[in-house]
Amino acid sequence: MSWSTTIMSLSFASVTLALVSIAPAFAAPAGNLLKRAAIPSYALTYAPYTYLQSGEGWFPSDIATHVKHVSVENDFKNVSTSVTLQTLNNFDSSTYLTSYDNVENNPAWLTSTYGKPDSKGYSAAPATIIAVEKNGFVDVFYFYFYSYNHGSLVLGSRVDNHVGDWEHSMIRFSTTGVPQNVYYSAHSSGTAYTYSAVQKVGVRPVVYSAAGSHANYATAGTQKIYPIVGNIVTDTTDAGSYWDVAQNYRGYYYDIASKTFTSAGEVGVGGTEQTAEGVNWLSWLGMWGDEQYPDSDKRQSCALGVSVVDKQSPCEAPLLTRDQIDDLCHYQSGPTGPLDKNLGRTAVCQKEDNCTIKTKL
């Protein structure tokens, strides 16, 4: 799913952001102006040095552009013909941001060539950086958004395509800003390492983003995802275009106790847009792409004849997990956003059970 430059000096406009959430769990505390000082300077000093794969065809996207090309649907029925980041959290978590266009026509906003980084690492598509202060450490999440996920080949079929794609890496710091661990998200899971173990450019951990799927890895090469019927489903990474997320981003803090986001500085296009956007969109738990097309849709096909809606398939148990069965269809549903990625985690891994922190690559 989705890599040492001089850090740009930061100047932040003074702005009050109002939280208008329909969900009580995300109501802002009384008197909260939803504005804080900038995210910690070390979050930028150590920001990931991200490489897109050299054959990448679906580039980083601006979420503000993405929402201009979608309607809101639930169970394939229209809920609203338009949506903005300011109104996003007014919609139920069961809704999907559904493309106006037929995705098979590969419209320009899906490929997002405007987001391809230039020779200095600048992408016109802002990253999203979220700092979370915890008991004895600070986790800084670097979220990468792409309007389209181009899936993997399984037995000659392209599977796991979907509109919308959120990936992230996370660096765990001591309260004094010393990096301890790095987490790389990949598909529905990920891998954690000690900071000393990973490859770096200067002090910045290298992140390799896989072609199409944008899953994050600590090494270049062929990445094994899972086995199926004598084959290995793989991702491919290499040192293609360099993406410096510190040059253009939206910055926030997330408070675990109150479950609220606050604006915390920004740079580039992300800074220009963030001023008016507020923070409500971060609390939305719906899906950032189309709902998985049914078998009756001529665009849909499922490897091995297994559909996500075929819950009792005899093929499921002996071969694959539920998530992997879902991935076997040509198109699947879009992903949820940053809030659903366990920002309050205690372990380094998103899935905290049996979290192993590797000490070497």
Tab-separated table of C-alpha atoms in Angstrom:
chain	number	residue	atom	x	y	z
A	1	MET	CA	0.000	0.000	0.000
A	2	SER	CA	2.185	3.590	-0.220
A	3	TRP	CA	12.060	7.974	1.186
A	4	SER	CA	20.354	14.872	3.605
A	5	THR	CA	18.485	17.839	2.490
A	6	THR	CA	18.416	21.227	4.196
A	7	ILE	CA	15.343	21.465	6.372
A	8	MET	CA	13.216	24.405	5.387
A	9	SER	CA	12.721	27.112	7.983
A	10	LEU	CA	9.211	27.218	9.311
A	11	SER	CA	6.903	30.183	9.675
A	12	PHE	CA	3.380	29.530	10.802
A	13	ALA	CA	0.325	31.702	10.327
A	14	SER	CA	-1.760	32.263	13.424
A	15	VAL	CA	-5.098	30.607	12.856
A	16	THR	CA	-7.926	29.242	14.927
A	17	LEU	CA	-9.332	25.952	13.684
A	18	ALA	CA	-12.829	24.910	14.720
A	19	LEU	CA	-13.773	21.294	15.275
A	20	VAL	CA	-17.228	20.464	13.978
A	21	SER	CA	-17.528	16.744	14.598
A	22	ILE	CA	-20.815	14.904	14.841
A	23	ALA	CA	-19.147	12.170	16.861
A	24	PRO	CA	-19.147	12.926	20.604
A	25	ALA	CA	-15.959	10.943	21.089
A	26	PHE	CA	-14.115	13.549	19.055
A	27	ALA	CA	-15.643	16.691	20.558
A	28	ALA	CA	-13.083	19.369	21.334
A	29	PRO	CA	-12.486	20.250	24.985
A	30	ALA	CA	-13.967	23.601	26.003
A	31	GLY	CA	-11.641	26.472	25.205
A	32	ASN	CA	-9.388	24.393	22.967
A	33	LEU	CA	-8.269	26.641	20.114
A	34	LEU	CA	-6.982	23.618	18.225
A	35	LYS	CA	-3.639	25.290	17.551
A	36	ARG	CA	-0.262	24.398	19.013
A	37	ALA	CA	3.369	25.215	18.467
A	38	ALA	CA	5.065	23.468	15.582
A	39	ILE	CA	5.733	19.764	15.666
A	40	PRO	CA	9.131	19.030	17.247
A	41	SER	CA	12.127	20.091	15.165
A	42	TYR	CA	13.561	16.596	15.483
A	43	ALA	CA	10.533	15.267	13.604
A	44	LEU	CA	11.906	17.049	10.535
A	45	THR	CA	15.605	16.508	11.229
A	46	TYR	CA	15.014	12.748	11.225
A	47	ALA	CA	12.134	12.677	8.737
A	48	PRO	CA	12.242	9.603	6.467
A	49	TYR	CA	14.359	9.747	3.331
A	50	THR	CA	11.809	8.169	1.042
A	51	TYR	CA	12.455	6.510	-2.306
A	52	LEU	CA	9.624	5.816	-4.731
A	53	GLN	CA	10.219	2.830	-6.987
A	54	SER	CA	11.769	3.796	-10.337
A	55	GLY	CA	8.836	2.356	-12.290
A	56	GLU	CA	6.151	4.031	-10.202
A	57	GLY	CA	3.109	5.180	-12.170
A	58	TRP	CA	0.810	6.324	-9.354
A	59	PHE	CA	2.394	9.174	-7.473
A	60	PRO	CA	1.813	10.962	-4.161
A	61	SER	CA	-1.494	12.828	-4.100
A	62	ASP	CA	-2.905	15.838	-2.294
A	63	ILE	CA	-5.963	14.853	-0.253
A	64	ALA	CA	-7.501	18.253	-1.061
A	65	THR	CA	-7.351	17.356	-4.755
A	66	HIS	CA	-8.572	13.809	-4.134
A	67	VAL	CA	-11.843	14.909	-2.528
A	68	LYS	CA	-12.679	17.097	-5.535
A	69	HIS	CA	-13.082	13.962	-7.631
A	70	VAL	CA	-15.316	11.852	-5.408
A	71	SER	CA	-18.863	11.625	-4.118
A	72	VAL	CA	-19.946	10.025	-0.855
A	73	GLU	CA	-21.692	6.652	-1.089
A	74	ASN	CA	-22.961	3.957	1.235
A	75	ASP	CA	-23.777	0.503	-0.130
A	76	PHE	CA	-23.400	1.906	-3.653
A	77	LYS	CA	-26.091	4.523	-2.989
A	78	ASN	CA	-25.332	8.229	-3.161
A	79	VAL	CA	-25.175	10.118	0.130
A	80	SER	CA	-23.691	13.364	-1.175
A	81	THR	CA	-22.501	14.439	-4.599
A	82	SER	CA	-19.678	16.495	-3.120
A	83	VAL	CA	-17.403	16.600	-0.095
A	84	THR	CA	-14.581	18.777	1.232
A	85	LEU	CA	-12.052	18.214	3.979
A	86	GLN	CA	-14.082	20.635	6.093
A	87	THR	CA	-17.265	18.542	5.733
A	88	LEU	CA	-15.751	15.062	5.638
A	89	ASN	CA	-16.371	14.181	9.274
A	90	ASN	CA	-20.082	14.939	8.873
A	91	PHE	CA	-20.410	11.588	7.125
A	92	ASP	CA	-20.802	8.197	8.748
A	93	SER	CA	-17.904	5.782	9.076
A	94	SER	CA	-19.735	3.362	6.765
A	95	THR	CA	-19.389	5.696	3.779
A	96	TYR	CA	-16.983	5.566	0.851
A	97	LEU	CA	-15.342	8.323	-1.176
A	98	THR	CA	-16.363	7.089	-4.604
A	99	SER	CA	-14.697	8.151	-7.824
A	100	TYR	CA	-16.747	10.215	-10.278
A	101	ASP	CA	-14.678	8.621	-13.028
A	102	ASN	CA	-14.396	5.062	-14.222
A	103	VAL	CA	-11.055	4.105	-12.683
A	104	GLU	CA	-10.268	1.899	-15.672
A	105	ASN	CA	-9.902	5.071	-17.739
A	106	ASN	CA	-6.984	5.997	-15.473
A	107	PRO	CA	-7.901	9.684	-15.040
A	108	ALA	CA	-5.061	12.120	-14.350
A	109	TRP	CA	-6.004	12.735	-10.728
A	110	LEU	CA	-5.485	9.022	-9.996
A	111	THR	CA	-1.991	8.892	-11.466
A	112	SER	CA	-1.174	12.247	-9.817
A	113	THR	CA	1.872	13.014	-11.920
A	114	TYR	CA	1.823	16.476	-10.328
A	115	GLY	CA	2.977	14.723	-7.147
A	116	LYS	CA	6.100	13.174	-8.676
A	117	PRO	CA	9.038	14.563	-6.695
A	118	ASP	CA	11.477	16.833	-8.483
A	119	SER	CA	15.260	16.395	-8.461
A	120	LYS	CA	15.479	18.003	-5.011
A	121	GLY	CA	12.835	15.747	-3.473
A	122	TYR	CA	9.983	18.235	-3.465
A	123	SER	CA	6.507	16.841	-4.168
A	124	ALA	CA	3.501	19.106	-4.714
A	125	ALA	CA	1.493	16.543	-2.750
A	126	PRO	CA	1.785	17.300	0.986
A	127	ALA	CA	2.558	14.524	3.414
A	128	THR	CA	0.740	14.399	6.757
A	129	ILE	CA	2.919	14.423	9.895
A	130	ILE	CA	1.320	13.658	13.260
A	131	ALA	CA	3.179	13.834	16.591
A	132	VAL	CA	1.766	11.869	19.533
A	133	GLU	CA	3.163	12.485	23.014
A	134	LYS	CA	3.087	9.369	25.178
A	135	ASN	CA	4.384	8.189	28.533
A	136	GLY	CA	8.161	8.534	28.213
A	137	PHE	CA	8.401	8.871	24.434
A	138	VAL	CA	7.000	10.638	21.374
A	139	ASP	CA	5.788	8.826	18.268
A	140	VAL	CA	5.934	10.794	15.026
A	141	PHE	CA	3.851	9.381	12.182
A	142	TYR	CA	4.639	10.239	8.573
A	143	PHE	CA	1.610	9.528	6.410
A	144	TYR	CA	1.804	9.214	2.642
A	145	PHE	CA	-1.357	9.445	0.542
A	146	TYR	CA	-1.876	8.268	-3.014
A	147	SER	CA	-5.157	8.482	-4.917
A	148	TYR	CA	-4.694	4.980	-6.331
A	149	ASN	CA	-3.182	1.674	-5.288
A	150	HIS	CA	-2.055	-0.475	-8.223
A	151	GLY	CA	-2.031	-4.015	-6.914
A	152	SER	CA	0.115	-7.122	-7.247
A	153	LEU	CA	0.093	-9.976	-9.737
A	154	VAL	CA	-1.324	-13.260	-8.432
A	155	LEU	CA	-1.326	-16.198	-10.840
A	156	GLY	CA	-1.305	-13.765	-13.743
A	157	SER	CA	-4.137	-11.603	-12.383
A	158	ARG	CA	-3.752	-8.071	-11.052
A	159	VAL	CA	-5.365	-7.936	-7.608
A	160	ASP	CA	-5.763	-5.475	-4.734
A	161	ASN	CA	-6.405	-2.384	-6.836
A	162	HIS	CA	-8.283	0.367	-5.031
A	163	VAL	CA	-8.977	4.083	-5.018
A	164	GLY	CA	-7.215	5.836	-2.136
A	165	ASP	CA	-4.070	4.577	-0.427
A	166	TRP	CA	-2.725	5.552	2.997
A	167	GLU	CA	0.685	4.267	4.093
A	168	HIS	CA	2.881	5.416	6.948
A	169	SER	CA	6.204	5.142	8.661
A	170	MET	CA	6.654	5.991	12.316
A	171	ILE	CA	9.726	7.004	14.305
A	172	ARG	CA	9.676	6.611	18.061
A	173	PHE	CA	11.722	9.264	19.882
A	174	SER	CA	12.749	9.736	23.484
A	175	THR	CA	11.283	12.860	25.076
A	176	THR	CA	14.607	14.577	24.333
A	177	GLY	CA	14.326	13.827	20.615
A	178	VAL	CA	16.626	10.833	20.265
A	179	PRO	CA	15.295	8.299	17.708
A	180	GLN	CA	14.765	4.805	19.112
A	181	ASN	CA	12.772	2.752	16.614
A	182	VAL	CA	11.356	2.926	13.099
A	183	TYR	CA	8.149	1.291	11.838
A	184	TYR	CA	7.355	0.621	8.181
A	185	SER	CA	3.730	-0.056	7.239
A	186	ALA	CA	3.092	-2.556	4.459
A	187	HIS	CA	-0.379	-3.609	3.380
A	188	SER	CA	-2.334	-4.579	6.512
A	189	SER	CA	0.787	-5.051	8.640
A	190	GLY	CA	4.379	-3.795	8.794
A	191	THR	CA	7.859	-4.244	10.276
A	192	ALA	CA	9.627	-2.561	13.213
A	193	TYR	CA	13.375	-1.995	13.617
A	194	THR	CA	15.729	-0.332	16.012
A	195	TYR	CA	16.850	3.022	14.630
A	196	SER	CA	20.468	1.841	14.627
A	197	ALA	CA	19.556	-1.111	12.399
A	198	VAL	CA	18.088	0.728	9.418
A	199	GLN	CA	19.786	2.288	6.421
A	200	LYS	CA	20.160	6.062	6.683
A	201	VAL	CA	21.105	9.078	4.603
A	202	GLY	CA	22.790	11.272	7.162
A	203	VAL	CA	20.567	10.750	10.187
A	204	ARG	CA	17.381	10.122	8.204
A	205	PRO	CA	16.002	6.563	7.983
A	206	VAL	CA	15.569	5.357	4.422
A	207	VAL	CA	12.086	4.224	3.426
A	208	TYR	CA	11.493	2.363	0.170
A	209	SER	CA	7.985	2.656	-1.263
A	210	ALA	CA	6.932	-0.317	-3.384
A	211	ALA	CA	5.779	0.149	-6.968
A	212	GLY	CA	2.018	0.548	-7.188
A	213	SER	CA	1.125	-0.714	-3.741
A	214	HIS	CA	3.249	1.949	-1.983
A	215	ALA	CA	3.942	-0.441	0.899
A	216	ASN	CA	6.947	0.680	2.934
A	217	TYR	CA	10.119	-1.352	3.370
A	218	ALA	CA	13.562	-0.871	4.901
A	219	THR	CA	15.440	-2.426	1.975
A	220	ALA	CA	15.491	-2.315	-1.812
A	221	GLY	CA	14.688	-5.379	-3.892
A	222	THR	CA	11.953	-7.984	-4.123
A	223	GLN	CA	9.753	-8.045	-1.030
A	224	LYS	CA	7.795	-11.191	-0.202
A	225	ILE	CA	4.205	-10.512	0.866
A	226	TYR	CA	2.641	-13.973	1.229
A	227	PRO	CA	2.623	-17.426	-0.446
A	228	ILE	CA	-0.289	-18.735	-2.520
A	229	VAL	CA	-0.596	-21.980	-4.477
A	230	GLY	CA	3.133	-22.432	-4.903
A	231	ASN	CA	3.725	-18.792	-5.775
A	232	ILE	CA	5.022	-15.862	-3.776
A	233	VAL	CA	3.171	-12.561	-4.052
A	234	THR	CA	5.794	-9.808	-4.083
A	235	ASP	CA	6.402	-6.071	-4.005
A	236	THR	CA	9.316	-4.333	-5.737
A	237	THR	CA	11.384	-1.494	-4.288
A	238	ASP	CA	14.434	0.467	-5.387
A	239	ALA	CA	16.042	3.911	-5.059
A	240	GLY	CA	13.941	5.741	-7.640
A	241	SER	CA	12.666	9.285	-7.123
A	242	TYR	CA	13.584	10.745	-3.738
A	243	TRP	CA	10.646	12.227	-1.808
A	244	ASP	CA	11.454	14.638	1.036
A	245	VAL	CA	8.288	14.852	3.123
A	246	ALA	CA	9.816	17.652	5.238
A	247	GLN	CA	9.535	20.071	2.292
A	248	ASN	CA	5.733	19.962	2.042
A	249	TYR	CA	3.451	18.699	4.765
A	250	ARG	CA	0.474	19.246	7.029
A	251	GLY	CA	1.490	19.006	10.699
A	252	TYR	CA	-0.611	17.984	13.696
A	253	TYR	CA	-0.561	16.748	17.254
A	254	TYR	CA	-2.888	13.981	18.385
A	255	ASP	CA	-3.945	13.770	22.038
A	256	ILE	CA	-4.766	10.231	23.099
A	257	ALA	CA	-6.798	11.123	26.198
A	258	SER	CA	-9.174	13.571	24.498
A	259	LYS	CA	-8.995	11.916	21.069
A	260	THR	CA	-8.461	15.285	19.417
A	261	PHE	CA	-6.143	16.636	16.756
A	262	THR	CA	-4.577	20.087	16.852
A	263	SER	CA	-2.923	21.998	14.044
A	264	ALA	CA	0.832	22.166	14.622
A	265	GLY	CA	2.568	23.969	11.823
A	266	GLU	CA	2.985	23.224	8.171
A	267	VAL	CA	5.162	23.902	5.136
A	268	GLY	CA	4.572	24.403	1.420
A	269	VAL	CA	1.262	23.652	-0.258
A	270	GLY	CA	0.263	21.764	2.855
A	271	GLY	CA	0.670	24.942	4.871
A	272	THR	CA	-1.378	27.023	2.462
A	273	GLU	CA	-4.221	24.511	2.474
A	274	GLN	CA	-4.152	23.520	6.126
A	275	THR	CA	-5.060	27.011	7.341
A	276	ALA	CA	-8.603	26.713	5.993
A	277	GLU	CA	-9.119	22.961	6.287
A	278	GLY	CA	-9.339	22.540	10.047
A	279	VAL	CA	-8.677	19.228	11.715
A	280	ASN	CA	-12.078	17.479	11.463
A	281	TRP	CA	-11.098	15.371	8.493
A	282	LEU	CA	-8.555	13.487	10.595
A	283	SER	CA	-11.340	12.151	12.821
A	284	TRP	CA	-13.281	10.604	9.942
A	285	LEU	CA	-13.307	6.805	9.982
A	286	GLY	CA	-14.856	6.133	6.587
A	287	MET	CA	-13.124	4.782	3.494
A	288	TRP	CA	-11.004	6.957	1.205
A	289	GLY	CA	-11.995	5.137	-1.981
A	290	ASP	CA	-14.681	3.158	-3.757
A	291	GLU	CA	-16.451	0.271	-2.088
A	292	GLN	CA	-15.272	-3.058	-3.469
A	293	TYR	CA	-17.121	-3.649	-6.701
A	294	PRO	CA	-19.542	-6.615	-6.640
A	295	ASP	CA	-19.030	-9.660	-8.830
A	296	SER	CA	-21.821	-8.375	-11.068
A	297	ASP	CA	-19.664	-5.387	-12.034
A	298	LYS	CA	-17.880	-6.219	-15.287
A	299	ARG	CA	-14.715	-4.551	-13.983
A	300	GLN	CA	-14.462	-7.024	-11.127
A	301	SER	CA	-12.815	-10.429	-11.090
A	302	CYS	CA	-11.491	-12.562	-8.270
A	303	ALA	CA	-8.491	-14.915	-8.408
A	304	LEU	CA	-9.342	-18.579	-7.829
A	305	GLY	CA	-13.016	-17.630	-8.059
A	306	VAL	CA	-12.926	-16.311	-4.500
A	307	SER	CA	-14.798	-13.103	-3.764
A	308	VAL	CA	-14.667	-11.058	-0.600
A	309	VAL	CA	-18.422	-11.571	-0.279
A	310	ASP	CA	-17.942	-15.349	-0.412
A	311	LYS	CA	-17.425	-15.619	3.347
A	312	GLN	CA	-17.654	-19.421	3.469
A	313	SER	CA	-15.292	-20.224	0.633
A	314	PRO	CA	-13.580	-23.589	1.199
A	315	CYS	CA	-10.432	-22.038	-0.242
A	316	GLU	CA	-10.065	-19.564	2.583
A	317	ALA	CA	-8.951	-21.501	5.644
A	318	PRO	CA	-6.204	-23.731	4.201
A	319	LEU	CA	-4.559	-21.040	2.102
A	320	LEU	CA	-5.029	-17.481	3.237
A	321	THR	CA	-6.051	-15.140	5.994
A	322	ARG	CA	-9.202	-13.043	5.686
A	323	ASP	CA	-7.210	-9.986	4.601
A	324	GLN	CA	-5.422	-12.003	1.950
A	325	ILE	CA	-8.701	-13.385	0.592
A	326	ASP	CA	-9.933	-9.811	0.280
A	327	ASP	CA	-6.797	-8.930	-1.658
A	328	LEU	CA	-7.458	-11.607	-4.290
A	329	CYS	CA	-10.106	-9.548	-6.069
A	330	HIS	CA	-9.102	-7.230	-8.887
A	331	TYR	CA	-10.724	-4.328	-7.052
A	332	GLN	CA	-11.173	-3.977	-3.320
A	333	SER	CA	-12.434	-1.218	-1.060
A	334	GLY	CA	-10.508	1.945	-0.338
A	335	PRO	CA	-8.688	2.263	3.000
A	336	THR	CA	-9.444	4.094	6.210
A	337	GLY	CA	-7.357	7.120	7.178
A	338	PRO	CA	-4.714	7.989	9.792
A	339	LEU	CA	-6.923	7.714	12.889
A	340	ASP	CA	-7.522	4.038	12.180
A	341	LYS	CA	-3.798	3.243	12.183
A	342	ASN	CA	-3.519	2.900	15.978
A	343	LEU	CA	-1.961	6.279	16.729
A	344	GLY	CA	-2.181	5.520	20.453
A	345	ARG	CA	-0.150	2.326	20.231
A	346	THR	CA	2.213	1.395	23.050
A	347	ALA	CA	4.161	-1.130	20.999
A	348	VAL	CA	6.061	0.098	17.959
A	349	CYS	CA	3.973	-2.027	15.613
A	350	GLN	CA	0.505	-1.055	14.431
A	351	LYS	CA	-0.665	-4.541	15.343
A	352	GLU	CA	0.697	-4.708	18.862
A	353	ASP	CA	0.389	-8.424	19.605
A	354	ASN	CA	3.681	-10.249	19.118
A	355	CYS	CA	5.438	-7.099	17.946
A	356	THR	CA	9.063	-7.960	17.166
A	357	ILE	CA	11.605	-5.171	16.851
A	358	LYS	CA	14.371	-6.269	14.486
A	359	THR	CA	17.957	-5.329	15.284
A	360	LYS	CA	19.319	-5.884	11.774
A	361	LEU	CA	18.071	-5.743	8.190
